[in-house]
PDB file of C-alpha atoms and ligand atoms in Angstrom:
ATOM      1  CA  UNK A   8       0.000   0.000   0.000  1.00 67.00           C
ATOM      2  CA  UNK A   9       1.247   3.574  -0.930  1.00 69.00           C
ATOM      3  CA  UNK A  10       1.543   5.809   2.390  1.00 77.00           C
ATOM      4  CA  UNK A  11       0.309   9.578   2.151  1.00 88.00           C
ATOM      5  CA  UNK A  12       3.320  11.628   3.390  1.00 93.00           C
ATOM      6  CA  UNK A  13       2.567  15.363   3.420  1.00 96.00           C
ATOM      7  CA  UNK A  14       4.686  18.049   2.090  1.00 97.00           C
ATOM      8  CA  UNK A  15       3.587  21.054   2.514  1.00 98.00           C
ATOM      9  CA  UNK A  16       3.936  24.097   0.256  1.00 98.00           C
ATOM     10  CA  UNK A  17       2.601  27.783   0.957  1.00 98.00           C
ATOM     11  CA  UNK A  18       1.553  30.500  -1.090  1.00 98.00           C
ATOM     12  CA  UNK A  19       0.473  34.129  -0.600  1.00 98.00           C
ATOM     13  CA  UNK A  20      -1.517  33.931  -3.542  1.00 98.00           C
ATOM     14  CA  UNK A  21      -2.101  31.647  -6.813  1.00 98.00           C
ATOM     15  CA  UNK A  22      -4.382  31.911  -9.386  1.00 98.00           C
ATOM     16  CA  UNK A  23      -5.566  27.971  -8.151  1.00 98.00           C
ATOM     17  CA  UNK A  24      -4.187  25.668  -5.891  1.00 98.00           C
ATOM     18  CA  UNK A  25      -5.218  22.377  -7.913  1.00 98.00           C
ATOM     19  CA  UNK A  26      -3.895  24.236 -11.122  1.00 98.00           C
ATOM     20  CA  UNK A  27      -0.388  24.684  -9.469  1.00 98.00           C
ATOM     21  CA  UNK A  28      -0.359  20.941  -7.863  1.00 98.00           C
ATOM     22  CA  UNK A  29      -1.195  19.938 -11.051  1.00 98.00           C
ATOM     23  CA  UNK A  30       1.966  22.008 -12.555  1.00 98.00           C
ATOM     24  CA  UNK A  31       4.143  20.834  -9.833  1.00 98.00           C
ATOM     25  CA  UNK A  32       2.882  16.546 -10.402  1.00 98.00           C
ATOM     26  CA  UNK A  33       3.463  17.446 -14.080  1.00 98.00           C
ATOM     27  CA  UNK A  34       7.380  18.497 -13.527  1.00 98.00           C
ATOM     28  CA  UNK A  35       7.485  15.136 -10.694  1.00 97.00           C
ATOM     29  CA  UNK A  36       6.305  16.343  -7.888  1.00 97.00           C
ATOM     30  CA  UNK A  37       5.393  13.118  -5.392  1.00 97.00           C
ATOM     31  CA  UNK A  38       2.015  11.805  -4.307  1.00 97.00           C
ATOM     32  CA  UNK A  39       1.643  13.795  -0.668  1.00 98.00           C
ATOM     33  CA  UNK A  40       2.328  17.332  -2.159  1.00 98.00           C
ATOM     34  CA  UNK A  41       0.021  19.457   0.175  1.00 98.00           C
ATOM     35  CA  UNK A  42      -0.299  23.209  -1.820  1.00 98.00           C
ATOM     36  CA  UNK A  43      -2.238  26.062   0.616  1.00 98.00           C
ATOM     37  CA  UNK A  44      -2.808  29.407  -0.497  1.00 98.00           C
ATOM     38  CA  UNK A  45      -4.209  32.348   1.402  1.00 98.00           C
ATOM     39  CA  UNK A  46      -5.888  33.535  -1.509  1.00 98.00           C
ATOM     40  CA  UNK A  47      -6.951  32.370  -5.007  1.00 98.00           C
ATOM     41  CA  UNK A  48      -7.284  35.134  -7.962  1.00 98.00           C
ATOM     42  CA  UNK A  49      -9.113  32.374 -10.090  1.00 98.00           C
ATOM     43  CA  UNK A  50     -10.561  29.328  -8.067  1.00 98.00           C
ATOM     44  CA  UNK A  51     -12.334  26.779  -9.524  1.00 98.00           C
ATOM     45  CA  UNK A  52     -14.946  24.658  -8.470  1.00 96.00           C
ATOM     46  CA  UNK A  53     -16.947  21.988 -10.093  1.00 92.00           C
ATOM     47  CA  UNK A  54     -18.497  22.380 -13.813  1.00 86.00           C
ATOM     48  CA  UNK A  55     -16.786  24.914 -14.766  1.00 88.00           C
ATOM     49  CA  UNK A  56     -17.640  26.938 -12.065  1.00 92.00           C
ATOM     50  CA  UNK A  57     -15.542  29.564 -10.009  1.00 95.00           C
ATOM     51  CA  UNK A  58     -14.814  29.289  -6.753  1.00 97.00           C
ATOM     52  CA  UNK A  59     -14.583  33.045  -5.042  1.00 96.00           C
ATOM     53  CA  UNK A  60     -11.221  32.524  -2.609  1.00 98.00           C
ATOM     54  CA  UNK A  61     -10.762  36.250  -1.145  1.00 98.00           C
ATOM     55  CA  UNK A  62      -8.000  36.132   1.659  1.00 98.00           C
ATOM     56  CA  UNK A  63      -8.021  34.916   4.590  1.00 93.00           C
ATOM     57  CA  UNK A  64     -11.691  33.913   4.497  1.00 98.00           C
ATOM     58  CA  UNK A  65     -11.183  30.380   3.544  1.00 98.00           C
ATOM     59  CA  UNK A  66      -8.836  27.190   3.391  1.00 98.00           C
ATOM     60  CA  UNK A  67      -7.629  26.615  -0.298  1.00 98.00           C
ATOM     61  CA  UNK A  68      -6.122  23.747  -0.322  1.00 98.00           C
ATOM     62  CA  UNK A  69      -4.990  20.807  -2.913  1.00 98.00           C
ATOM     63  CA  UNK A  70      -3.113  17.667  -2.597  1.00 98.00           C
ATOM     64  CA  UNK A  71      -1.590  15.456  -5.210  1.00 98.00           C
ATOM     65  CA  UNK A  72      -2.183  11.570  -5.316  1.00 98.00           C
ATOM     66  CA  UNK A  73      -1.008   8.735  -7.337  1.00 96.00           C
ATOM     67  CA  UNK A  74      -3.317   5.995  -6.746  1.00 95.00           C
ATOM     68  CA  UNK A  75      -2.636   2.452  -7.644  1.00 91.00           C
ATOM     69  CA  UNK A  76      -6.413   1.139  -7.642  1.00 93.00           C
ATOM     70  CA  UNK A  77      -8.527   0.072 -10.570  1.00 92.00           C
ATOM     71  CA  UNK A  78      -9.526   3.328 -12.137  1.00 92.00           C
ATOM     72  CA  UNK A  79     -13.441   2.231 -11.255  1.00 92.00           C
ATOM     73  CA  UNK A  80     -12.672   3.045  -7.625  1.00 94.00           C
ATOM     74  CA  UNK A  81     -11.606   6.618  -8.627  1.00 95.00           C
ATOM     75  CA  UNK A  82     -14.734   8.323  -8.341  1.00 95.00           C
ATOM     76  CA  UNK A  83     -14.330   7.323  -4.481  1.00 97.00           C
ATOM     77  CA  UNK A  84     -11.115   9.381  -4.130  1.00 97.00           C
ATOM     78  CA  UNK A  85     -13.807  12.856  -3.751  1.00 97.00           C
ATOM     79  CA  UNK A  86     -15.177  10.417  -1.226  1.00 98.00           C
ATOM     80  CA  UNK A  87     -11.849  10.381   0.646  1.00 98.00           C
ATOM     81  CA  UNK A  88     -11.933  13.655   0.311  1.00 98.00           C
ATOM     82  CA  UNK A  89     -15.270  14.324   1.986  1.00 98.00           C
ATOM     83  CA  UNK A  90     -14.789  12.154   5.135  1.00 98.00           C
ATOM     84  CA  UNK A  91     -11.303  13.770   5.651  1.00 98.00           C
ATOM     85  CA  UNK A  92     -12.969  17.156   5.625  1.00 98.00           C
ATOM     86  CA  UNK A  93     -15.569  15.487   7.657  1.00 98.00           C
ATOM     87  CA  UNK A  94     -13.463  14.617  10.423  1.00 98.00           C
ATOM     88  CA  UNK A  95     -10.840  17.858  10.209  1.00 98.00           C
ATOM     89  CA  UNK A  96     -13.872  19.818  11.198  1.00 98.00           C
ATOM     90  CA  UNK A  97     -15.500  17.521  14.050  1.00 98.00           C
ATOM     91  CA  UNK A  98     -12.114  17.508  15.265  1.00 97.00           C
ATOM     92  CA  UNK A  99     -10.611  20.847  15.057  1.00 97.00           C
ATOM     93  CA  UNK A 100     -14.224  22.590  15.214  1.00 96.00           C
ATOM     94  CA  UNK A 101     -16.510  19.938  17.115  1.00 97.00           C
ATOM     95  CA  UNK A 102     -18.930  20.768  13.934  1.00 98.00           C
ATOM     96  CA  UNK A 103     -20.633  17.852  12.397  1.00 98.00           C
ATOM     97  CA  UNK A 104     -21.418  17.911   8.977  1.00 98.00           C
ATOM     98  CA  UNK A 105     -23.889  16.234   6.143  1.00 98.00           C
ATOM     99  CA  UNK A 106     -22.119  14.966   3.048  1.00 98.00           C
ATOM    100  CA  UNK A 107     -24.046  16.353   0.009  1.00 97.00           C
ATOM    101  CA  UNK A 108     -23.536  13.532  -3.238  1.00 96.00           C
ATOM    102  CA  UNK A 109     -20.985  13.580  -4.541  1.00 90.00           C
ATOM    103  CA  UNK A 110     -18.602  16.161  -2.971  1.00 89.00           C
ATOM    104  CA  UNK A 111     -20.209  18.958  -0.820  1.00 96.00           C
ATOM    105  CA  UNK A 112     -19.600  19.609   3.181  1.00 98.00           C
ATOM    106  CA  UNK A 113     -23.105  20.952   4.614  1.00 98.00           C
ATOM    107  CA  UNK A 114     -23.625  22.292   8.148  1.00 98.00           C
ATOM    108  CA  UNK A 115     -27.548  22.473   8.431  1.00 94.00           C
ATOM    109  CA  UNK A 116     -28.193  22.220   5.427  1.00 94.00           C
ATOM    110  CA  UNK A 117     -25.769  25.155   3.882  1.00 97.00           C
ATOM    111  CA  UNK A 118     -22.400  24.309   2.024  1.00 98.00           C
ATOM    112  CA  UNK A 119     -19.563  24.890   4.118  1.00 98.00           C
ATOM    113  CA  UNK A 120     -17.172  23.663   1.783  1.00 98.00           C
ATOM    114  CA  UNK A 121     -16.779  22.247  -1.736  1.00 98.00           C
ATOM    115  CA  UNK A 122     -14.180  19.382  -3.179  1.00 98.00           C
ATOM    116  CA  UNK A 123     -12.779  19.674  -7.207  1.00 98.00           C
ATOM    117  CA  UNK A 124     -11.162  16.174  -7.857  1.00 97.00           C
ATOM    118  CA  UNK A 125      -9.208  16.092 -11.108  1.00 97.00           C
ATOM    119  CA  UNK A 126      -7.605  13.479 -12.629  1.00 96.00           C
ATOM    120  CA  UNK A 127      -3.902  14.413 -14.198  1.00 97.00           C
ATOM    121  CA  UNK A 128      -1.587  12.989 -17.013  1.00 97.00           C
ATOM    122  CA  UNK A 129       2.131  13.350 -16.187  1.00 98.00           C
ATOM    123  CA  UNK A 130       5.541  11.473 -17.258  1.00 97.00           C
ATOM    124  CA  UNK A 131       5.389   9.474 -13.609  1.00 95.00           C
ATOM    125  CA  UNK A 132       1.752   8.681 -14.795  1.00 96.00           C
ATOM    126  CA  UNK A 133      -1.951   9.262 -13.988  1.00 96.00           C
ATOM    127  CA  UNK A 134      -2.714  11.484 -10.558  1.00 97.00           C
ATOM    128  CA  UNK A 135      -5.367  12.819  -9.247  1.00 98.00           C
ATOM    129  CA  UNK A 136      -4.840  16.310  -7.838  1.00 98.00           C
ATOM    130  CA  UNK A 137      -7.881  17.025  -4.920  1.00 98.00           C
ATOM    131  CA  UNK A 138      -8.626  20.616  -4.259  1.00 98.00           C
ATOM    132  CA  UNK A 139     -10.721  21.540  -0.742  1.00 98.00           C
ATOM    133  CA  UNK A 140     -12.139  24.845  -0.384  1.00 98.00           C
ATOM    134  CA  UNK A 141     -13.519  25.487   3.316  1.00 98.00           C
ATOM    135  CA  UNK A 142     -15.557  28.817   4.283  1.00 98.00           C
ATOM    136  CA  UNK A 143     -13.784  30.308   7.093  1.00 98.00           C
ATOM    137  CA  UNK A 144     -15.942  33.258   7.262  1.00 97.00           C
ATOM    138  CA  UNK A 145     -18.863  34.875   5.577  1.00 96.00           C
ATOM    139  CA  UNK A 146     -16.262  37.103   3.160  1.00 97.00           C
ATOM    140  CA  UNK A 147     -15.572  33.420   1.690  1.00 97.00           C
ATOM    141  CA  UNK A 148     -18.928  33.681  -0.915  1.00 97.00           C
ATOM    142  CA  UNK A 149     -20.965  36.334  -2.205  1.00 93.00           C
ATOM    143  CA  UNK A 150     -23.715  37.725   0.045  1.00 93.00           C
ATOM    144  CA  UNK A 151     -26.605  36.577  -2.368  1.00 95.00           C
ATOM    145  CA  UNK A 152     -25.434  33.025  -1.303  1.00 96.00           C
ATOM    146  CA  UNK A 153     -26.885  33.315   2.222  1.00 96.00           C
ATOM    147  CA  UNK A 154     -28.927  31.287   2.127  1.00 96.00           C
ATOM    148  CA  UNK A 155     -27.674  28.333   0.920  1.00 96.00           C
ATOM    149  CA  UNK A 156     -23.783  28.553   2.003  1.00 98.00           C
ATOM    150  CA  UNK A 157     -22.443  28.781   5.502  1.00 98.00           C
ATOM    151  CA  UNK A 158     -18.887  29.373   7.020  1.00 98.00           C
ATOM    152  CA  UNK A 159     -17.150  27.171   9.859  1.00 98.00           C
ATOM    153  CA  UNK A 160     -17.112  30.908  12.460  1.00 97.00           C
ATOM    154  CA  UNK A 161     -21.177  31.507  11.828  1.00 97.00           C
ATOM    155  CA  UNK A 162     -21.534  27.267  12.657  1.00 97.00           C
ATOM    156  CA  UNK A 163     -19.603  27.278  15.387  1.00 97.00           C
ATOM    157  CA  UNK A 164     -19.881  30.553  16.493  1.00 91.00           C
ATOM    158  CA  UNK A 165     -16.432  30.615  17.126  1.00 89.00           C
ATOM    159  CA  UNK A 166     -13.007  32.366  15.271  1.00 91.00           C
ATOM    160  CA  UNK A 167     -12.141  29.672  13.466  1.00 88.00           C
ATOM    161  CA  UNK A 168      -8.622  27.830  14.089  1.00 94.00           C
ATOM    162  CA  UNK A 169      -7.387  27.900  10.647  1.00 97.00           C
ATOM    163  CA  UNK A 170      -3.918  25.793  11.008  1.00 98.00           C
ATOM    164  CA  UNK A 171      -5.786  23.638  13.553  1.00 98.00           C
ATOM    165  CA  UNK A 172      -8.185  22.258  10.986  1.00 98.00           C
ATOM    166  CA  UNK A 173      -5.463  22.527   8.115  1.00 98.00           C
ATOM    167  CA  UNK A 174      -3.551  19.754  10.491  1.00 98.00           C
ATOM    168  CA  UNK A 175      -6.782  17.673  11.223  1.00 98.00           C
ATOM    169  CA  UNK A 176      -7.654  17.948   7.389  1.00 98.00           C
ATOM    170  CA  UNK A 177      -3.623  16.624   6.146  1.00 98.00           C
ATOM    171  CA  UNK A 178      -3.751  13.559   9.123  1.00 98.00           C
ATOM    172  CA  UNK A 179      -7.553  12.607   8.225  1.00 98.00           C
ATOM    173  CA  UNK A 180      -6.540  12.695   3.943  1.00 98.00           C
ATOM    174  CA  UNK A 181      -3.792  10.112   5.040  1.00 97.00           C
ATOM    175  CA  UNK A 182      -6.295   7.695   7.450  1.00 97.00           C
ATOM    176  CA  UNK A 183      -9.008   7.700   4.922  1.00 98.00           C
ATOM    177  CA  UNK A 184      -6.298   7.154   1.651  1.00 97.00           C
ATOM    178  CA  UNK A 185      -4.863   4.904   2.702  1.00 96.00           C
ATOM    179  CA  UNK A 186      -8.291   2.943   3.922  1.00 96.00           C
ATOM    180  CA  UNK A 187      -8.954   3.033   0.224  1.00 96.00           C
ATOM    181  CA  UNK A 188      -6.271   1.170  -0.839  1.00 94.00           C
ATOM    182  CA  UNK A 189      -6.419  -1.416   1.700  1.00 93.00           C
ATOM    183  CA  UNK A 190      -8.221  -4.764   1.305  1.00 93.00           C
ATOM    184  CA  UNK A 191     -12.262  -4.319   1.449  1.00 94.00           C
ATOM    185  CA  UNK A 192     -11.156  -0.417   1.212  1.00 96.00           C
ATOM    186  CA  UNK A 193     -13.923  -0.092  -1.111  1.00 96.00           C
ATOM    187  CA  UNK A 194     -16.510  -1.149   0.947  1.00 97.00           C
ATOM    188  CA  UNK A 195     -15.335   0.379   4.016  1.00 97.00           C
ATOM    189  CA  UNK A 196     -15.093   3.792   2.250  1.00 98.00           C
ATOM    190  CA  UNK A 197     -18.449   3.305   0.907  1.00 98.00           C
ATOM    191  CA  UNK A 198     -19.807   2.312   3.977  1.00 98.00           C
ATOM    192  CA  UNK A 199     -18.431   5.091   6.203  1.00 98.00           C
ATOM    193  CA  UNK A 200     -19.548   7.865   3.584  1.00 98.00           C
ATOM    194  CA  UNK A 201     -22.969   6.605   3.522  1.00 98.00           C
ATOM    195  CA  UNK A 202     -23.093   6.727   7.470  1.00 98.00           C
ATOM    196  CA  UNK A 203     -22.036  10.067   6.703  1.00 98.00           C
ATOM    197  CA  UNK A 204     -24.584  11.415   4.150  1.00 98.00           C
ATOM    198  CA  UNK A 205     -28.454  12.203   4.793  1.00 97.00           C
ATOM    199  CA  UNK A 206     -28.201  12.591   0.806  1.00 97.00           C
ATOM    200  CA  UNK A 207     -27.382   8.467   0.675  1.00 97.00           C
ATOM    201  CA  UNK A 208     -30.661   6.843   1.056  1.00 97.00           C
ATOM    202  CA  UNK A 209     -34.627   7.842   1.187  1.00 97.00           C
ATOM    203  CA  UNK A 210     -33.564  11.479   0.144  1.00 97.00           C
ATOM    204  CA  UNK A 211     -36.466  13.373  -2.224  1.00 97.00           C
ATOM    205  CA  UNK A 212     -33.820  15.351  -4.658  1.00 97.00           C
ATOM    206  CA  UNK A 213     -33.835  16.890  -8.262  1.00 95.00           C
ATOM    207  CA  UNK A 214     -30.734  16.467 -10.060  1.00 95.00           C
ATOM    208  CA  UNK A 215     -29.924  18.966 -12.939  1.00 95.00           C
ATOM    209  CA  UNK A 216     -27.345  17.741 -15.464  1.00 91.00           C
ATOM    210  CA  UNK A 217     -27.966  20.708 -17.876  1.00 89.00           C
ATOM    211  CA  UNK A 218     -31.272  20.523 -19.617  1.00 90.00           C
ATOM    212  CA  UNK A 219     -32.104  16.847 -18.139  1.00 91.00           C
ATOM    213  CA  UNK A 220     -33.498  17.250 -14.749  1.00 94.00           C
ATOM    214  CA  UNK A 221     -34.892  14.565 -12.927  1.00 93.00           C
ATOM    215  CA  UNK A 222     -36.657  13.892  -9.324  1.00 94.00           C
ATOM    216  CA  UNK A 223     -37.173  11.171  -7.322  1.00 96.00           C
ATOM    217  CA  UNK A 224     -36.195   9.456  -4.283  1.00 97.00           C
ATOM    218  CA  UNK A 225     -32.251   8.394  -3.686  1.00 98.00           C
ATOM    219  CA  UNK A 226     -31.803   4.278  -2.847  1.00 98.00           C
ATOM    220  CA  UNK A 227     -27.948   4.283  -2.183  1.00 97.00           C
ATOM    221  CA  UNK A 228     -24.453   4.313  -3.890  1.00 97.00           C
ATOM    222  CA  UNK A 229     -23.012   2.115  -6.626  1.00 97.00           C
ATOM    223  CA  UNK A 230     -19.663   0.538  -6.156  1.00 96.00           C
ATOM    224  CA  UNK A 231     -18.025   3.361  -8.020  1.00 95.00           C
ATOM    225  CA  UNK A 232     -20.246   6.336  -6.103  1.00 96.00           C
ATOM    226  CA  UNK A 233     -22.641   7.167  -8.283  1.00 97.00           C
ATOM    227  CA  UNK A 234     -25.858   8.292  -6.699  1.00 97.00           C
ATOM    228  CA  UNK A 235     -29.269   5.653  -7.436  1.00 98.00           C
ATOM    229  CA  UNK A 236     -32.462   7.961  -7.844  1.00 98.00           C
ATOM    230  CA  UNK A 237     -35.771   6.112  -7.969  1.00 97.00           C
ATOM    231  CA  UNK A 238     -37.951   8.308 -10.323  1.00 94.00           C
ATOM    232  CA  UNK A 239     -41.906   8.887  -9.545  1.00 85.00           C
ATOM    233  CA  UNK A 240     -42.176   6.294 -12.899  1.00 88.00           C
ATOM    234  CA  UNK A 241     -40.734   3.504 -10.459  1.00 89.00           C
ATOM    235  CA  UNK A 242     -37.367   3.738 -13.024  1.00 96.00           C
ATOM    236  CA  UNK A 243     -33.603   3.697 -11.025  1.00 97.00           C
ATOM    237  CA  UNK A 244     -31.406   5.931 -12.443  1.00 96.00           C
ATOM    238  CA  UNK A 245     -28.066   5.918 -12.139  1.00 97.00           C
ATOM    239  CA  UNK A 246     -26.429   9.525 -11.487  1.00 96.00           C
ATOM    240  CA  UNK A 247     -22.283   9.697 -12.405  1.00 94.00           C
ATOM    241  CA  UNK A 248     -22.505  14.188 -13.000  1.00 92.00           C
ATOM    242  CA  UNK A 249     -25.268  16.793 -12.021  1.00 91.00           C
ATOM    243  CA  UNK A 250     -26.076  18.938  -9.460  1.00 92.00           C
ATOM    244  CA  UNK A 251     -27.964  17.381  -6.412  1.00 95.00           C
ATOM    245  CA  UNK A 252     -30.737  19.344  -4.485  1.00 93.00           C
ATOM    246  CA  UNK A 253     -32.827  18.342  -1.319  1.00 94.00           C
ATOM    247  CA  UNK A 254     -36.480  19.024  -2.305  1.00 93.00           C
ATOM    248  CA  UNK A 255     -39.835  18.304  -0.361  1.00 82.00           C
ATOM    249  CA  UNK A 256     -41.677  14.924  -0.788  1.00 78.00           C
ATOM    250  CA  UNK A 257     -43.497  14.272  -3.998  1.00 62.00           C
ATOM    251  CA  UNK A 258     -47.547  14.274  -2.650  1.00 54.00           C
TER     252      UNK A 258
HETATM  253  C1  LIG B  20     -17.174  23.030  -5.842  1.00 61.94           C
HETATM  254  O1  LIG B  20     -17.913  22.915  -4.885  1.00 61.94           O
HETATM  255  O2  LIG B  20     -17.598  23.400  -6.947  1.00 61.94           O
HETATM  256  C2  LIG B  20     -15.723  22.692  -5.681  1.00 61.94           C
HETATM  257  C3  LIG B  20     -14.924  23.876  -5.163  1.00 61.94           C
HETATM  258  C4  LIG B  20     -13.464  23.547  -4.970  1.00 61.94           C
HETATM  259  C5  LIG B  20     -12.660  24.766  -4.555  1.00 61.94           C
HETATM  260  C6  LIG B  20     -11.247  24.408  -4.180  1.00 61.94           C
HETATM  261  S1  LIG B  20     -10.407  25.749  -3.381  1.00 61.94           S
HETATM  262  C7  LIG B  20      -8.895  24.910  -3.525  1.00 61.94           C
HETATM  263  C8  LIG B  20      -8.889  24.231  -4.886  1.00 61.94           C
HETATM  264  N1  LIG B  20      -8.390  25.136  -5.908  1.00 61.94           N
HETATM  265  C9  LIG B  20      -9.327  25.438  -6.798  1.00 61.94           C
HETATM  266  O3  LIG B  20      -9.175  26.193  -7.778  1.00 61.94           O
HETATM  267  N2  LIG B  20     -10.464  24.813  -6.495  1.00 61.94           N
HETATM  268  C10 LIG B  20     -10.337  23.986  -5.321  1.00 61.94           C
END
């Protein structure tokens, strides 16, 4: 099994962390390389979306890995990511959090933080570079997002320990990595981010994948992650991309 060991490099400011890990893994940078920013001038976040990263307000944070599992299990490296982040904030914060499918950190029922997984080509081979954006405080999104993103000081109440939660955040990556690649890692990932997720099982949801939007009832997680919808028409569908929203019980 391939052991997570952390290096850690700092920036003022980048225009993305994942885009310079990815840089770095390209030029041979090992599996473990930890890059933190205090700002980002051009975050990105998931379907082409940016991810606002003024300074100070947030953790911006990417790590490279170089997994050696059968590229089905991939997909399950965001879920590595989201019980990490999971347990850096009970731990450092004593906040507990839902897991939104596939990659989102709520605390009652806002997004606290979001996870960009990439997979990278370089000479050493395929990576994966995983970028973690945390809300530290309310600067950390627009305030027309209110109501539907929250940062770790408003949940808690408290200033939030930034390099308290970075530390939590680097061990918990390493535990829940290297769970992946152990025998039955699969199942135990799986398994723990379905304890984990209120979005797992018996969830009403839409899910928008641009113009195809559909509703029904989740029933679970394949063995690669991908979210199982039942529709209203009694059809499973199997969801791999889309956006995933909580919605109130079909009368
Ligand atoms: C999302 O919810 O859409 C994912 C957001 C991911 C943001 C993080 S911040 C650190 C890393 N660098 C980036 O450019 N994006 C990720």
């Amino acid at each position: 099994m391939k052991r997570f060991k952390s290096q850690v490099i700092r920036y003022a400011s980048l225009p993305s962390t994942n885009t310079e890990a990815a840089r770095l893994a390209v030029q041979g940078a090992e599996e473990g390389l930890c890059i933190i920013a205090d700002e980002q001038t051009a975050g990105r976040g998931r379907l082409q979306r940016s991810w606002l990263s003024p300074k100070g307000a947030g953790i911006y944070f990417s790590t490279l890995l170089r997994p050696l599992i059968p590229l089905d299990q991939w997909p399950l490296i965001t879920f590595v990511a989201a019980l990490a982040v999971s347990d850096a904030l009970r731990v450092a914060c004593d906040l507990e959090t839902d897991i939104k499918w596939p990659n989102d950190l709520l605390a009652g029922e806002r997004k606290i933080c979001g996870i960009l997984a990439e997979a990278i080509e370089t000479p050493q081979g395929r990576g994966a570079v995983v970028g973690i954006g945390i809300n530290l405080t309310k600067e950390a999104f627009p305030a027309d997002l209110t109501n539907v993103a929250i940062s770790v000081e408003e949940a808690t109440t408290r200033h939030p320990e930034k390099e308290s939660i970075l530390a939590a955040l680097v061990e918990a990556i390493a535990h829940w990595y290297s769970a992946l690649q152990e025998a039955g890692g699969r199942r135990k990932i799986l398994e723990a981010w379905v304890a984990r997720s209120s979005y797992a099982e018996g969830k009403w949801v839409r899910v928008i994948n641009g113009d195809d939007v559909i509703s029904g009832i989740t029933r679970g997680v394949e063995n690669d992650g991908a979210l199982r919808v039942e529709t209203s028409a009694a059809e499973m569908r199997i969801i791999r991309t889309g956006d995933v929203v909580s919605v109130r019980p079909a009368s």
